[in-house]
Amino acid sequence: MPPTTPQRSPERRSRFLRLVGWLGAGIALCTSALVCLVIASWLVGDGSLWWQRLSWIPAVALLPPLLVGLLSCLVTPGRFGLVLRWTAGLQLLFTASWVAGVDYGVLRARAARPGDWALVHWNATSNWGRSRAGGVLEDMLELGPELIVVTNPGQRRWSEQDLRDRTGWDHVARNFAVLVVSRHPIRRCQVVLAAGGAKVARVVIDRPLGEFDLWAVDFPSDPGKLRSSVFGRFASRAGGLDLPEPDLVVGDFNVPRNSVALKRCFPDMRNAFDLVGVGWHGTWPAGLPLWQLDQVLLGPDCEGVRYEVFPTPVGTHRLQKAVVRPRSIPRRARRGRSSRTLVSVVSFRPRCRSRPRPRRRPGSRPDRRSRTAGSWG
């Protein structure tokens, strides 16, 4: 009687290959659906926490699962397997092109001219002092800036005389939200908004070609807060400040570069990396920078020349350097532009809970403590 084992082995092999093929098809379908959801979240924005968490997934993090999905569907037979391979291959090509062409800057910088000036920003995010941040200051000075802006400087800071001795510059200004060291006179360094976890400091620099107005911002980093609500409340409050439109906004926005809420809040501002960025865009975390939380936004009266990100020896954020070119517009002509033009197009409204007004009895005096206009939610 002939043996039956050789006759069953081809059947077992075909079943195994079929099982592996369908398993690879399932993996490819899951990765393809994930990529479609992430791309849709980039378009929809951070209107809900679910879409917000998806929109924070960087494009570079999609490359490994897409590669696994493409390799998994190589053994999927038939026309269905061919469609899966083409879909996974096109998605992998699109994501790789996005990382290489959008998240990594090449051939964007412009030629420098006389009158361009460089600024360096760092988000300290801790109580940094002379012993911890001395290396960071040296790294900043090696970049050749004319202005150094440090947000979240903390409580332990150098004295003004120490900063003058280390930098060789005579102009230092600081408060609880920002520390500014400049080659040129600092006309103003004032916190104009501090509420809801957001801090905005207005800094006015007196340069030879005219005054330069910038905002140093720091937004809350709580991942459970909806960014559309955070920027909506900021837009409503900043619209009532009645300040001149800034030439530049720099700081830690705590949202990625593709945030829809950020673009709605600053519709007339442009990201410096998108225009003149060189190299990798990520600034956080410092060890593996996947997200550009620290950004530089350029106003209509300011042109970008070059933007780069540099590592730091301490801290969780990397340095960002921007070389800008202010347009030759007199400051008097720009004083009429209110900051409301930055945020007036935002459709968000603050949530204000008004308290009921107490009734007055005949002959009683009004209570001054009851005169409240409402509280912010």
Coordinates of C-alpha atoms in Angstrom, one line a residue:
M1 CA 0.0 0.0 0.0
P2 CA 1.6 3.3 -1.1
P3 CA 2.3 5.9 1.6
T4 CA -0.2 8.8 2.0
T5 CA 2.0 11.4 3.7
P6 CA 3.5 12.8 0.4
Q7 CA 0.0 13.3 -0.9
R8 CA -1.1 15.4 2.1
S9 CA 1.9 17.6 2.4
P10 CA 1.1 19.8 -0.7
E11 CA -2.4 20.4 0.7
R12 CA -1.1 21.4 4.1
R13 CA 1.4 23.7 2.5
S14 CA -1.3 25.4 0.4
R15 CA -3.5 25.8 3.4
F16 CA -0.6 27.4 5.3
L17 CA 0.2 29.8 2.5
R18 CA -3.4 30.7 2.2
L19 CA -3.6 31.4 5.9
V20 CA -0.5 33.5 5.8
G21 CA -1.8 35.4 2.8
W22 CA -5.1 36.3 4.5
L23 CA -3.3 37.2 7.7
G24 CA -1.0 39.5 5.6
A25 CA -4.1 41.0 3.9
G26 CA -5.6 41.8 7.3
I27 CA -2.4 43.5 8.5
A28 CA -2.2 45.5 5.2
L29 CA -5.9 46.6 5.5
C30 CA -5.3 47.7 9.1
T31 CA -2.3 49.8 8.2
S32 CA -4.1 51.3 5.2
A33 CA -7.1 52.2 7.3
L34 CA -4.8 53.8 9.9
V35 CA -3.0 56.0 7.3
C36 CA -6.4 57.1 5.9
L37 CA -7.6 58.1 9.3
V38 CA -4.5 60.0 10.2
I39 CA -4.6 61.9 6.9
A40 CA -8.3 62.7 7.5
S41 CA -7.4 64.0 11.0
W42 CA -4.9 66.4 9.5
L43 CA -7.7 67.8 7.4
V44 CA -10.5 67.7 9.9
G45 CA -8.3 69.2 12.7
D46 CA -8.5 69.2 16.4
G47 CA -12.3 69.8 16.8
S48 CA -12.6 66.8 19.1
L49 CA -10.2 64.9 21.4
W50 CA -10.4 61.8 19.2
W51 CA -9.4 63.6 16.0
Q52 CA -6.9 65.6 17.9
R53 CA -5.1 62.5 19.2
L54 CA -5.0 61.1 15.6
S55 CA -3.7 64.4 14.2
W56 CA -0.7 64.2 16.5
I57 CA 0.6 61.0 14.9
P58 CA 3.6 62.2 12.8
A59 CA 4.1 61.0 9.3
V60 CA 7.5 59.5 10.1
A61 CA 5.8 57.1 12.6
L62 CA 3.6 55.7 9.8
L63 CA 6.5 54.4 7.8
P64 CA 7.3 51.2 9.8
P65 CA 3.7 49.9 9.9
L66 CA 3.3 50.7 6.2
L67 CA 6.4 48.7 5.4
V68 CA 5.2 45.8 7.5
G69 CA 1.8 45.9 5.7
L70 CA 3.4 45.9 2.3
L71 CA 5.6 42.9 3.2
S72 CA 2.7 41.1 4.7
C73 CA 0.5 41.2 1.6
L74 CA 3.3 39.9 -0.7
V75 CA 2.0 36.4 -0.3
T76 CA -1.7 37.3 -0.7
P77 CA -2.8 35.5 -3.9
G78 CA -5.1 36.7 -6.6
R79 CA -6.3 40.1 -7.8
F80 CA -7.2 41.1 -4.2
G81 CA -3.5 40.7 -3.2
L82 CA -2.5 42.7 -6.2
V83 CA -4.8 45.6 -5.2
L84 CA -3.5 45.5 -1.6
R85 CA 0.1 45.6 -2.8
W86 CA -0.6 48.6 -5.0
T87 CA -2.5 50.4 -2.2
A88 CA 0.2 49.8 0.4
G89 CA 3.0 50.8 -2.1
L90 CA 1.3 54.0 -3.0
Q91 CA 0.6 54.9 0.6
L92 CA 4.2 54.1 1.5
L93 CA 5.4 56.3 -1.4
F94 CA 3.1 59.1 -0.3
T95 CA 4.2 59.0 3.3
A96 CA 7.9 58.8 2.5
S97 CA 7.5 61.8 0.1
W98 CA 5.7 63.7 2.8
V99 CA 8.5 63.1 5.3
A100 CA 11.3 63.9 2.8
G101 CA 9.6 66.9 1.2
V102 CA 7.4 68.5 4.0
D103 CA 8.9 67.5 7.3
Y104 CA 12.5 67.8 6.1
G105 CA 13.5 71.1 4.6
V106 CA 15.7 71.1 1.5
L107 CA 16.5 74.1 -0.8
R108 CA 14.1 76.4 1.0
A109 CA 16.5 79.0 2.5
R110 CA 17.1 82.3 0.8
A111 CA 20.2 84.3 0.3
A112 CA 21.0 86.6 3.2
R113 CA 21.2 90.4 2.7
P114 CA 22.3 93.3 4.8
G115 CA 19.6 94.2 7.3
D116 CA 18.6 90.6 8.0
W117 CA 18.8 89.6 11.7
A118 CA 18.7 86.4 13.5
L119 CA 16.8 85.4 16.7
V120 CA 17.2 82.2 18.8
H121 CA 14.4 80.8 21.0
W122 CA 14.4 78.1 23.6
N123 CA 11.7 76.8 25.9
A124 CA 13.4 76.1 29.2
T125 CA 10.4 74.4 30.8
S126 CA 12.2 74.2 34.2
N127 CA 13.9 76.2 36.9
W128 CA 17.2 76.6 35.1
G129 CA 20.1 78.4 36.6
R130 CA 23.7 79.2 36.0
S131 CA 24.9 75.6 36.5
R132 CA 22.3 73.9 34.3
A133 CA 21.8 76.3 31.4
G134 CA 25.3 77.6 30.9
G135 CA 26.0 75.3 28.0
V136 CA 22.7 76.3 26.4
L137 CA 23.7 80.0 26.5
E138 CA 27.0 79.2 24.9
D139 CA 25.3 77.2 22.2
M140 CA 22.9 80.1 21.5
L141 CA 25.8 82.6 21.2
E142 CA 27.6 80.3 18.7
L143 CA 24.6 80.6 16.4
G144 CA 25.3 84.3 16.0
P145 CA 21.9 85.8 17.0
E146 CA 21.0 89.4 17.7
L147 CA 18.1 88.5 19.9
I148 CA 17.7 85.6 22.4
V149 CA 14.2 84.7 23.7
V150 CA 13.7 82.2 26.5
T151 CA 10.2 81.2 27.4
N152 CA 9.4 79.5 30.7
P153 CA 12.7 80.7 32.2
G154 CA 11.8 79.5 35.7
Q155 CA 12.6 81.1 39.0
R156 CA 16.4 80.5 39.2
R157 CA 17.8 82.9 36.6
W158 CA 21.0 84.8 36.1
S159 CA 21.3 88.3 37.2
E160 CA 21.2 91.0 34.5
Q161 CA 24.8 91.8 35.1
D162 CA 25.8 88.2 34.7
L163 CA 23.9 88.0 31.4
R164 CA 25.6 91.2 30.2
D165 CA 29.0 89.8 31.1
R166 CA 28.4 86.5 29.4
T167 CA 26.9 87.8 26.2
G168 CA 28.6 91.2 25.9
W169 CA 25.2 92.8 25.3
D170 CA 23.8 95.7 27.3
H171 CA 20.1 95.1 27.0
V172 CA 18.3 92.5 29.2
A173 CA 14.7 92.2 30.1
R174 CA 12.8 89.5 32.0
N175 CA 9.6 88.6 33.8
F176 CA 7.9 85.4 34.9
A177 CA 7.0 84.4 31.3
V178 CA 10.0 85.4 29.2
L179 CA 13.7 86.3 29.3
V180 CA 15.0 88.5 26.5
V181 CA 18.7 89.4 25.8
S182 CA 19.3 91.7 22.8
R183 CA 22.0 93.6 21.0
H184 CA 19.6 96.4 20.4
P185 CA 17.6 98.5 23.0
I186 CA 14.5 96.8 24.4
R187 CA 11.7 99.3 24.4
R188 CA 9.1 97.0 26.0
C189 CA 8.9 93.6 27.6
Q190 CA 5.5 93.2 29.1
V191 CA 3.1 90.3 29.8
V192 CA -0.1 91.3 28.1
L193 CA -2.1 88.1 28.6
A194 CA -1.8 85.3 31.3
A195 CA -5.0 83.3 31.7
G196 CA -6.1 79.7 31.2
G197 CA -2.5 78.4 31.1
A198 CA -1.5 80.6 28.2
K199 CA 1.1 83.4 28.6
V200 CA 1.8 86.1 26.0
A201 CA 4.5 88.7 26.4
R202 CA 5.0 91.6 24.0
V203 CA 8.6 92.5 23.2
V204 CA 9.4 95.6 21.2
I205 CA 13.0 95.9 19.9
D206 CA 14.4 99.2 18.7
R207 CA 16.5 98.3 15.7
P208 CA 18.4 100.8 13.4
L209 CA 15.8 100.2 10.7
G210 CA 12.8 100.7 13.0
E211 CA 11.0 99.0 15.8
F212 CA 10.3 95.3 15.7
D213 CA 7.3 94.0 17.6
L214 CA 7.1 90.3 18.5
W215 CA 5.0 88.1 20.8
A216 CA 6.5 85.4 23.0
V217 CA 3.8 82.8 23.7
D218 CA 3.5 79.7 25.8
F219 CA 0.3 77.6 25.6
P220 CA -0.8 74.8 28.0
S221 CA 0.7 71.4 27.4
D222 CA -2.1 69.3 28.9
P223 CA -2.9 66.6 26.3
G224 CA -6.5 66.3 27.6
K225 CA -7.4 69.9 26.7
L226 CA -9.1 70.4 23.4
R227 CA -6.9 72.7 21.4
S228 CA -9.7 74.4 19.5
S229 CA -11.2 75.5 22.9
V230 CA -7.7 76.7 24.1
F231 CA -7.0 78.7 21.0
G232 CA -10.6 79.9 20.9
R233 CA -10.4 81.5 24.4
F234 CA -7.0 82.9 23.5
A235 CA -8.4 84.5 20.3
S236 CA -11.3 86.0 22.1
R237 CA -9.1 87.6 24.8
A238 CA -6.3 88.7 22.5
G239 CA -8.8 90.4 20.2
G240 CA -9.7 92.7 23.1
L241 CA -6.2 93.8 23.9
D242 CA -6.2 96.5 21.1
L243 CA -2.4 96.0 20.4
P244 CA -0.6 96.6 17.1
E245 CA -0.2 93.6 14.9
P246 CA 3.0 91.7 15.8
D247 CA 5.7 91.2 13.2
L248 CA 6.5 87.8 14.6
V249 CA 5.1 85.3 17.1
V250 CA 7.6 82.8 18.7
G251 CA 7.2 80.3 21.4
D252 CA 5.9 76.9 22.5
F253 CA 2.4 76.4 21.0
N254 CA 2.1 72.8 22.2
V255 CA 0.5 71.8 18.9
P256 CA 2.0 70.3 15.8
R257 CA 2.7 72.4 12.7
N258 CA -0.4 71.1 10.9
S259 CA -2.9 72.1 13.6
V260 CA -6.1 73.5 12.2
A261 CA -6.9 75.5 15.4
L262 CA -3.5 77.2 15.2
K263 CA -4.0 78.2 11.6
R264 CA -7.5 79.6 12.4
C265 CA -6.2 81.5 15.3
F266 CA -3.4 83.2 13.3
P267 CA -4.8 83.2 9.7
D268 CA -2.4 85.9 8.4
M269 CA 0.8 84.3 9.9
R270 CA 3.0 81.9 8.1
N271 CA 5.2 79.2 9.6
A272 CA 8.9 79.9 9.1
F273 CA 9.8 76.2 8.6
D274 CA 7.2 75.9 5.8
L275 CA 8.8 78.8 4.0
V276 CA 12.6 78.7 4.6
G277 CA 13.1 75.6 6.8
V278 CA 16.3 73.6 6.6
G279 CA 16.8 70.1 8.0
W280 CA 14.5 68.3 10.4
H281 CA 11.6 70.2 11.8
G282 CA 11.1 68.5 15.2
T283 CA 11.8 70.4 18.4
W284 CA 10.2 68.0 21.0
P285 CA 11.3 65.8 22.7
A286 CA 14.9 66.8 22.6
G287 CA 16.2 63.2 22.4
L288 CA 13.8 62.1 19.6
P289 CA 12.2 65.2 18.1
L290 CA 9.0 64.0 16.4
W291 CA 6.9 67.1 16.8
Q292 CA 7.5 70.8 16.1
L293 CA 5.8 72.3 19.2
D294 CA 8.1 75.3 19.2
Q295 CA 7.4 77.4 16.1
V296 CA 8.1 80.8 14.6
L297 CA 5.1 82.5 12.8
L298 CA 5.9 85.4 10.4
G299 CA 3.5 88.3 9.9
P300 CA 2.7 90.0 6.6
D301 CA 5.4 92.6 7.2
C302 CA 8.2 90.1 7.8
E303 CA 9.9 87.8 5.4
G304 CA 11.8 84.6 6.2
V305 CA 15.4 83.9 5.2
R306 CA 16.4 80.7 7.1
Y307 CA 15.0 78.5 9.8
E308 CA 16.8 75.7 11.6
V309 CA 16.5 73.5 14.7
F310 CA 19.6 72.7 16.9
P311 CA 20.1 70.2 19.8
T312 CA 20.6 71.3 23.4
P313 CA 22.7 69.7 26.2
V314 CA 19.9 70.1 28.7
G315 CA 16.1 70.5 28.7
T316 CA 13.3 68.7 26.8
H317 CA 13.0 71.2 23.9
R318 CA 15.5 72.0 21.2
L319 CA 16.7 75.4 20.0
Q320 CA 15.1 77.1 17.0
K321 CA 16.9 79.8 15.0
A322 CA 15.1 82.1 12.5
V323 CA 16.7 84.6 10.3
V324 CA 14.1 87.2 9.2
R325 CA 13.9 90.2 7.0
P326 CA 11.6 93.0 8.1
R327 CA 10.0 94.8 5.2
S328 CA 10.6 98.5 4.9
I329 CA 7.3 99.7 6.2
P330 CA 7.2 102.7 8.6
R331 CA 6.2 101.8 12.1
R332 CA 3.6 104.7 12.1
A333 CA 1.8 103.0 9.2
R334 CA 1.6 99.8 11.1
R335 CA 0.3 101.3 14.4
G336 CA -3.2 101.4 13.0
R337 CA -3.3 97.7 12.5
S338 CA -4.8 96.2 15.6
S339 CA -4.2 92.7 16.8
R340 CA -7.8 92.0 16.2
T341 CA -7.0 91.4 12.6
L342 CA -5.1 88.3 13.7
V343 CA -8.0 86.7 15.4
S344 CA -11.2 88.3 14.3
V345 CA -11.9 85.6 11.7
V346 CA -11.9 82.9 14.4
S347 CA -15.3 81.4 14.9
F348 CA -14.7 80.4 18.5
R349 CA -16.5 82.1 21.3
P350 CA -15.6 82.1 25.0
R351 CA -17.8 80.3 27.4
C352 CA -18.9 82.9 29.9
R353 CA -21.1 81.9 32.8
S354 CA -22.8 85.0 34.1
R355 CA -23.9 85.1 37.7
P356 CA -27.5 86.0 38.6
R357 CA -27.8 89.6 39.9
P358 CA -29.0 89.7 43.5
R359 CA -32.2 91.5 44.2
R360 CA -32.1 94.7 46.1
R361 CA -34.5 95.4 49.0
P362 CA -36.1 98.8 49.1
G363 CA -33.8 101.3 51.0
S364 CA -30.7 99.0 50.9
R365 CA -27.4 100.0 49.4
P366 CA -26.0 98.0 46.5
D367 CA -23.2 95.5 47.3
R368 CA -20.1 96.3 45.3
R369 CA -18.9 92.7 45.5
S370 CA -21.9 91.6 43.5
R371 CA -20.9 93.6 40.5
T372 CA -19.3 91.0 38.3
A373 CA -19.3 90.7 34.6
G374 CA -19.0 86.9 34.5
S375 CA -16.4 84.3 34.9
W376 CA -14.4 82.4 32.3
G377 CA -15.0 78.7 31.8

